[in-house]
PDB file of C-alpha atoms in Angstrom:
ATOM      1  CA  UNK B 924     216.730 215.570  34.712  1.00 55.00           C
ATOM      2  CA  UNK B 925     212.964 214.393  35.614  1.00 58.00           C
ATOM      3  CA  UNK B 926     211.716 212.047  33.087  1.00 60.00           C
ATOM      4  CA  UNK B 927     207.939 213.418  31.981  1.00 62.00           C
ATOM      5  CA  UNK B 928     207.045 210.383  30.068  1.00 68.00           C
ATOM      6  CA  UNK B 929     204.590 211.299  27.244  1.00 66.00           C
ATOM      7  CA  UNK B 930     200.804 212.401  27.181  1.00 67.00           C
ATOM      8  CA  UNK B 931     199.957 209.088  25.608  1.00 67.00           C
ATOM      9  CA  UNK B 932     201.638 209.465  22.216  1.00 75.00           C
ATOM     10  CA  UNK B 933     204.641 211.157  21.106  1.00 85.00           C
ATOM     11  CA  UNK B 934     205.124 215.341  21.278  1.00 87.00           C
ATOM     12  CA  UNK B 935     204.987 216.615  17.734  1.00 85.00           C
ATOM     13  CA  UNK B 936     208.292 218.680  16.859  1.00 85.00           C
ATOM     14  CA  UNK B 937     206.803 222.377  17.641  1.00 88.00           C
ATOM     15  CA  UNK B 938     207.672 224.313  20.440  1.00 86.00           C
ATOM     16  CA  UNK B 939     205.610 224.509  23.944  1.00 86.00           C
ATOM     17  CA  UNK B 940     204.282 227.705  25.673  1.00 86.00           C
ATOM     18  CA  UNK B 941     204.642 228.386  29.371  1.00 83.00           C
ATOM     19  CA  UNK B 942     201.133 229.356  31.565  1.00 83.00           C
ATOM     20  CA  UNK B 943     201.174 230.203  34.906  1.00 79.00           C
ATOM     21  CA  UNK B 944     197.755 230.993  36.999  1.00 72.00           C
ATOM     22  CA  UNK B 945     198.728 234.153  38.551  1.00 67.00           C
ATOM     23  CA  UNK B 946     196.561 233.476  41.793  1.00 70.00           C
ATOM     24  CA  UNK B 947     197.794 229.910  42.461  1.00 68.00           C
ATOM     25  CA  UNK B 948     201.163 230.166  40.985  1.00 68.00           C
ATOM     26  CA  UNK B 949     200.757 226.692  39.494  1.00 75.00           C
ATOM     27  CA  UNK B 950     202.430 226.739  36.230  1.00 82.00           C
ATOM     28  CA  UNK B 951     201.592 224.490  33.004  1.00 86.00           C
ATOM     29  CA  UNK B 952     203.381 223.910  29.553  1.00 88.00           C
ATOM     30  CA  UNK B 953     200.843 223.609  26.691  1.00 93.00           C
ATOM     31  CA  UNK B 954     202.588 221.284  23.972  1.00 93.00           C
ATOM     32  CA  UNK B 955     201.266 219.369  20.649  1.00 94.00           C
ATOM     33  CA  UNK B 956     201.570 215.365  20.551  1.00 94.00           C
ATOM     34  CA  UNK B 957     201.925 214.273  17.005  1.00 93.00           C
ATOM     35  CA  UNK B 958     198.343 212.800  16.783  1.00 94.00           C
ATOM     36  CA  UNK B 959     197.463 216.934  16.641  1.00 94.00           C
ATOM     37  CA  UNK B 960     195.896 216.899  20.008  1.00 95.00           C
ATOM     38  CA  UNK B 961     196.469 219.899  22.755  1.00 96.00           C
ATOM     39  CA  UNK B 962     198.629 218.644  25.745  1.00 94.00           C
ATOM     40  CA  UNK B 963     199.565 220.005  28.885  1.00 91.00           C
ATOM     41  CA  UNK B 964     201.918 219.650  31.268  1.00 88.00           C
ATOM     42  CA  UNK B 965     200.661 220.711  34.504  1.00 85.00           C
ATOM     43  CA  UNK B 966     202.152 221.271  37.888  1.00 79.00           C
ATOM     44  CA  UNK B 967     199.529 221.035  40.444  1.00 75.00           C
ATOM     45  CA  UNK B 968     199.766 222.199  44.058  1.00 73.00           C
ATOM     46  CA  UNK B 969     200.856 218.797  45.563  1.00 74.00           C
ATOM     47  CA  UNK B 970     204.188 219.324  43.956  1.00 70.00           C
ATOM     48  CA  UNK B 971     203.647 216.751  41.248  1.00 79.00           C
ATOM     49  CA  UNK B 972     203.585 217.022  37.592  1.00 81.00           C
ATOM     50  CA  UNK B 973     200.250 215.823  35.627  1.00 85.00           C
ATOM     51  CA  UNK B 974     199.501 215.323  31.847  1.00 87.00           C
ATOM     52  CA  UNK B 975     196.247 216.388  30.586  1.00 88.00           C
ATOM     53  CA  UNK B 976     194.686 215.728  27.342  1.00 93.00           C
ATOM     54  CA  UNK B 977     192.967 218.602  25.783  1.00 94.00           C
ATOM     55  CA  UNK B 978     191.748 216.427  22.971  1.00 94.00           C
ATOM     56  CA  UNK B 979     191.395 218.100  19.100  1.00 96.00           C
ATOM     57  CA  UNK B 980     189.926 221.752  18.471  1.00 97.00           C
ATOM     58  CA  UNK B 981     186.637 221.424  16.754  1.00 96.00           C
ATOM     59  CA  UNK B 982     186.995 219.526  13.583  1.00 96.00           C
ATOM     60  CA  UNK B 983     190.490 220.189  13.269  1.00 97.00           C
ATOM     61  CA  UNK B 984     193.951 219.006  14.736  1.00 97.00           C
ATOM     62  CA  UNK B 985     196.105 221.327  16.063  1.00 96.00           C
ATOM     63  CA  UNK B 986     199.000 222.574  13.598  1.00 96.00           C
ATOM     64  CA  UNK B 987     200.704 225.429  15.130  1.00 95.00           C
ATOM     65  CA  UNK B 988     202.881 226.119  18.449  1.00 94.00           C
ATOM     66  CA  UNK B 989     200.203 227.205  21.229  1.00 95.00           C
ATOM     67  CA  UNK B 990     200.309 230.913  22.545  1.00 93.00           C
ATOM     68  CA  UNK B 991     198.918 231.413  25.856  1.00 90.00           C
ATOM     69  CA  UNK B 992     198.131 234.332  28.360  1.00 85.00           C
ATOM     70  CA  UNK B 993     195.743 234.273  31.360  1.00 81.00           C
ATOM     71  CA  UNK B 994     194.045 231.224  31.070  1.00 82.00           C
ATOM     72  CA  UNK B 995     193.715 231.305  27.155  1.00 90.00           C
ATOM     73  CA  UNK B 996     195.657 229.311  24.806  1.00 94.00           C
ATOM     74  CA  UNK B 997     195.156 230.168  20.929  1.00 96.00           C
ATOM     75  CA  UNK B 998     196.412 228.168  18.175  1.00 96.00           C
ATOM     76  CA  UNK B 999     196.029 227.650  14.695  1.00 97.00           C
ATOM     77  CA  UNK B1000     194.278 223.957  13.223  1.00 97.00           C
ATOM     78  CA  UNK B1001     194.999 222.059  10.078  1.00 97.00           C
ATOM     79  CA  UNK B1002     191.923 223.794   8.530  1.00 97.00           C
ATOM     80  CA  UNK B1003     194.081 226.993   8.887  1.00 97.00           C
ATOM     81  CA  UNK B1004     191.357 228.227  11.580  1.00 97.00           C
ATOM     82  CA  UNK B1005     192.110 229.869  14.620  1.00 98.00           C
ATOM     83  CA  UNK B1006     191.066 227.996  17.877  1.00 97.00           C
ATOM     84  CA  UNK B1007     191.159 229.225  21.327  1.00 96.00           C
ATOM     85  CA  UNK B1008     191.160 227.017  24.785  1.00 95.00           C
ATOM     86  CA  UNK B1009     190.111 228.593  27.637  1.00 92.00           C
ATOM     87  CA  UNK B1010     189.429 228.449  31.216  1.00 86.00           C
ATOM     88  CA  UNK B1011     185.596 229.026  32.342  1.00 87.00           C
ATOM     89  CA  UNK B1012     185.447 227.224  35.614  1.00 88.00           C
ATOM     90  CA  UNK B1013     186.513 223.957  33.169  1.00 91.00           C
ATOM     91  CA  UNK B1014     188.227 224.176  30.063  1.00 92.00           C
ATOM     92  CA  UNK B1015     186.366 224.821  26.772  1.00 95.00           C
ATOM     93  CA  UNK B1016     187.311 225.296  22.892  1.00 96.00           C
ATOM     94  CA  UNK B1017     186.125 228.355  20.971  1.00 96.00           C
ATOM     95  CA  UNK B1018     186.504 228.188  17.344  1.00 97.00           C
ATOM     96  CA  UNK B1019     187.147 231.864  16.096  1.00 97.00           C
ATOM     97  CA  UNK B1020     187.269 230.632  11.952  1.00 97.00           C
ATOM     98  CA  UNK B1021     189.517 231.820   9.261  1.00 96.00           C
ATOM     99  CA  UNK B1022     189.072 235.355   7.803  1.00 95.00           C
ATOM    100  CA  UNK B1023     186.911 236.070   5.416  1.00 94.00           C
ATOM    101  CA  UNK B1024     188.167 235.681   2.094  1.00 92.00           C
ATOM    102  CA  UNK B1025     191.130 234.022   2.942  1.00 93.00           C
ATOM    103  CA  UNK B1026     192.976 230.694   2.461  1.00 94.00           C
ATOM    104  CA  UNK B1027     193.258 230.885   6.411  1.00 95.00           C
ATOM    105  CA  UNK B1028     195.737 231.065   9.074  1.00 96.00           C
ATOM    106  CA  UNK B1029     199.252 229.584   8.247  1.00 94.00           C
ATOM    107  CA  UNK B1030     200.698 227.154  10.786  1.00 94.00           C
ATOM    108  CA  UNK B1031     202.928 229.068  12.830  1.00 93.00           C
ATOM    109  CA  UNK B1032     202.449 230.220  16.213  1.00 94.00           C
ATOM    110  CA  UNK B1033     199.554 233.036  16.968  1.00 95.00           C
ATOM    111  CA  UNK B1034     201.151 236.235  19.071  1.00 92.00           C
ATOM    112  CA  UNK B1035     198.299 237.189  21.479  1.00 90.00           C
ATOM    113  CA  UNK B1036     198.608 241.183  22.200  1.00 88.00           C
ATOM    114  CA  UNK B1037     196.054 241.204  24.959  1.00 84.00           C
ATOM    115  CA  UNK B1038     193.272 238.893  26.175  1.00 81.00           C
ATOM    116  CA  UNK B1039     191.621 241.066  23.216  1.00 89.00           C
ATOM    117  CA  UNK B1040     193.479 240.883  20.394  1.00 93.00           C
ATOM    118  CA  UNK B1041     195.390 237.996  18.602  1.00 95.00           C
ATOM    119  CA  UNK B1042     197.603 237.855  15.161  1.00 94.00           C
ATOM    120  CA  UNK B1043     197.757 235.194  12.927  1.00 93.00           C
ATOM    121  CA  UNK B1044     199.648 235.105   9.324  1.00 91.00           C
ATOM    122  CA  UNK B1045     197.733 234.177   6.654  1.00 92.00           C
ATOM    123  CA  UNK B1046     198.698 231.489   4.184  1.00 91.00           C
ATOM    124  CA  UNK B1047     199.270 234.511   1.342  1.00 85.00           C
ATOM    125  CA  UNK B1048     201.793 236.356   3.633  1.00 83.00           C
ATOM    126  CA  UNK B1049     198.785 239.093   4.628  1.00 86.00           C
ATOM    127  CA  UNK B1050     198.630 239.756   8.346  1.00 89.00           C
ATOM    128  CA  UNK B1051     195.062 238.909  10.263  1.00 94.00           C
ATOM    129  CA  UNK B1052     194.173 240.328  13.759  1.00 95.00           C
ATOM    130  CA  UNK B1053     191.132 238.699  15.600  1.00 96.00           C
ATOM    131  CA  UNK B1054     189.849 241.753  18.211  1.00 95.00           C
ATOM    132  CA  UNK B1055     187.224 241.619  20.839  1.00 94.00           C
ATOM    133  CA  UNK B1056     185.325 244.797  21.033  1.00 93.00           C
ATOM    134  CA  UNK B1057     182.362 245.606  22.778  1.00 93.00           C
ATOM    135  CA  UNK B1058     181.855 241.402  23.709  1.00 93.00           C
ATOM    136  CA  UNK B1059     182.205 240.963  20.071  1.00 95.00           C
ATOM    137  CA  UNK B1060     184.900 239.008  18.104  1.00 95.00           C
ATOM    138  CA  UNK B1061     186.096 240.360  14.792  1.00 96.00           C
ATOM    139  CA  UNK B1062     188.768 239.785  12.348  1.00 96.00           C
ATOM    140  CA  UNK B1063     190.980 243.110  10.653  1.00 94.00           C
ATOM    141  CA  UNK B1064     193.238 242.269   7.748  1.00 92.00           C
ATOM    142  CA  UNK B1065     196.444 244.160   7.414  1.00 85.00           C
ATOM    143  CA  UNK B1066     198.359 244.898   4.722  1.00 73.00           C
ATOM    144  CA  UNK B1067     201.601 242.972   3.781  1.00 66.00           C
ATOM    145  CA  UNK B1068     204.652 244.418   5.340  1.00 56.00           C
ATOM    146  CA  UNK B1069     207.055 246.734   3.422  1.00 59.00           C
ATOM    147  CA  UNK B1070     209.681 245.242   1.347  1.00 57.00           C
ATOM    148  CA  UNK B1071     207.851 241.889   0.992  1.00 54.00           C
ATOM    149  CA  UNK B1072     205.200 240.710  -1.346  1.00 53.00           C
ATOM    150  CA  UNK B1073     201.809 238.357  -1.319  1.00 51.00           C
ATOM    151  CA  UNK B1074     203.150 234.590  -0.841  1.00 49.00           C
ATOM    152  CA  UNK B1075     206.104 235.794   1.532  1.00 49.00           C
ATOM    153  CA  UNK B1076     205.014 235.487   5.608  1.00 50.00           C
ATOM    154  CA  UNK B1077     205.070 238.163   7.794  1.00 50.00           C
ATOM    155  CA  UNK B1078     207.876 237.840   9.870  1.00 51.00           C
ATOM    156  CA  UNK B1079     208.157 238.579  13.616  1.00 49.00           C
ATOM    157  CA  UNK B1080     210.909 240.045  15.463  1.00 54.00           C
ATOM    158  CA  UNK B1081     210.944 238.124  18.270  1.00 54.00           C
ATOM    159  CA  UNK B1082     209.467 234.453  19.066  1.00 53.00           C
ATOM    160  CA  UNK B1083     209.125 235.624  22.771  1.00 57.00           C
ATOM    161  CA  UNK B1084     205.230 236.907  22.893  1.00 54.00           C
ATOM    162  CA  UNK B1085     206.359 238.874  26.017  1.00 57.00           C
ATOM    163  CA  UNK B1086     209.425 240.522  24.266  1.00 54.00           C
ATOM    164  CA  UNK B1087     209.286 244.706  23.481  1.00 51.00           C
ATOM    165  CA  UNK B1088     210.692 243.414  20.506  1.00 47.00           C
ATOM    166  CA  UNK B1089     207.573 241.095  19.680  1.00 51.00           C
ATOM    167  CA  UNK B1090     206.720 243.181  16.560  1.00 53.00           C
ATOM    168  CA  UNK B1091     206.278 242.815  12.805  1.00 51.00           C
ATOM    169  CA  UNK B1092     209.185 243.106  10.741  1.00 47.00           C
ATOM    170  CA  UNK B1093     208.266 246.533   8.030  1.00 42.00           C
ATOM    171  CA  UNK B1094     209.759 249.923   7.832  1.00 35.00           C
ATOM    172  CA  UNK B1095     206.754 251.913   9.134  1.00 38.00           C
ATOM    173  CA  UNK B1096     205.308 249.737  11.561  1.00 40.00           C
ATOM    174  CA  UNK B1097     202.021 247.849  11.243  1.00 38.00           C
ATOM    175  CA  UNK B1098     200.130 249.281   8.573  1.00 35.00           C
ATOM    176  CA  UNK B1099     196.399 248.646   7.946  1.00 34.00           C
ATOM    177  CA  UNK B1100     193.153 250.236   8.417  1.00 35.00           C
ATOM    178  CA  UNK B1101     192.667 252.717  11.319  1.00 38.00           C
ATOM    179  CA  UNK B1102     195.608 254.191  13.570  1.00 40.00           C
ATOM    180  CA  UNK B1103     198.824 252.146  13.972  1.00 42.00           C
ATOM    181  CA  UNK B1104     198.450 249.414  16.491  1.00 43.00           C
ATOM    182  CA  UNK B1105     200.790 251.429  19.172  1.00 43.00           C
ATOM    183  CA  UNK B1106     197.757 254.034  19.164  1.00 41.00           C
ATOM    184  CA  UNK B1107     195.158 251.335  19.812  1.00 40.00           C
ATOM    185  CA  UNK B1108     196.706 249.251  22.598  1.00 42.00           C
ATOM    186  CA  UNK B1109     194.767 251.485  25.216  1.00 42.00           C
ATOM    187  CA  UNK B1110     191.737 250.391  23.579  1.00 43.00           C
ATOM    188  CA  UNK B1111     192.258 246.573  23.833  1.00 41.00           C
TER     189      UNK B1111
END
């Protein structure tokens, strides 16, 4: 066992998420501190662990477990807004806001389908998707899964974002405007 100490404050009781740089093989674990900051436990190339504080998202505290893939971390703030922490030569924050005419994203881990698509459950139980197409982000609201009603949140089949069973429970797959998600994955 190795004592990793703490990032300056205690960690929140939320699961973390790993992120591995495919070029260098260096790995990180992204976690949430009790004061609402995003923190990273980074394994540097000199075989040593370091704590990095990414601070607070603009105008919010982190309220959900983070989700990460390919140099990008998504999370939900206590304001119900979706935030992205991404590497572009240096770490930067991007505020995605919340879908229009909603009470915002629920404080659950977002699900990354690709670097161009991330889902979050809404407070009212519907499912929202943030999609990047032609260099422009937009929101898509999906209907409530069959067998549930507004106010009962969508349920994921697997908590592991890399699992082949990472889906939304329902009888007929994900419903909403446009073709089913499985037909759109090639577009993303």
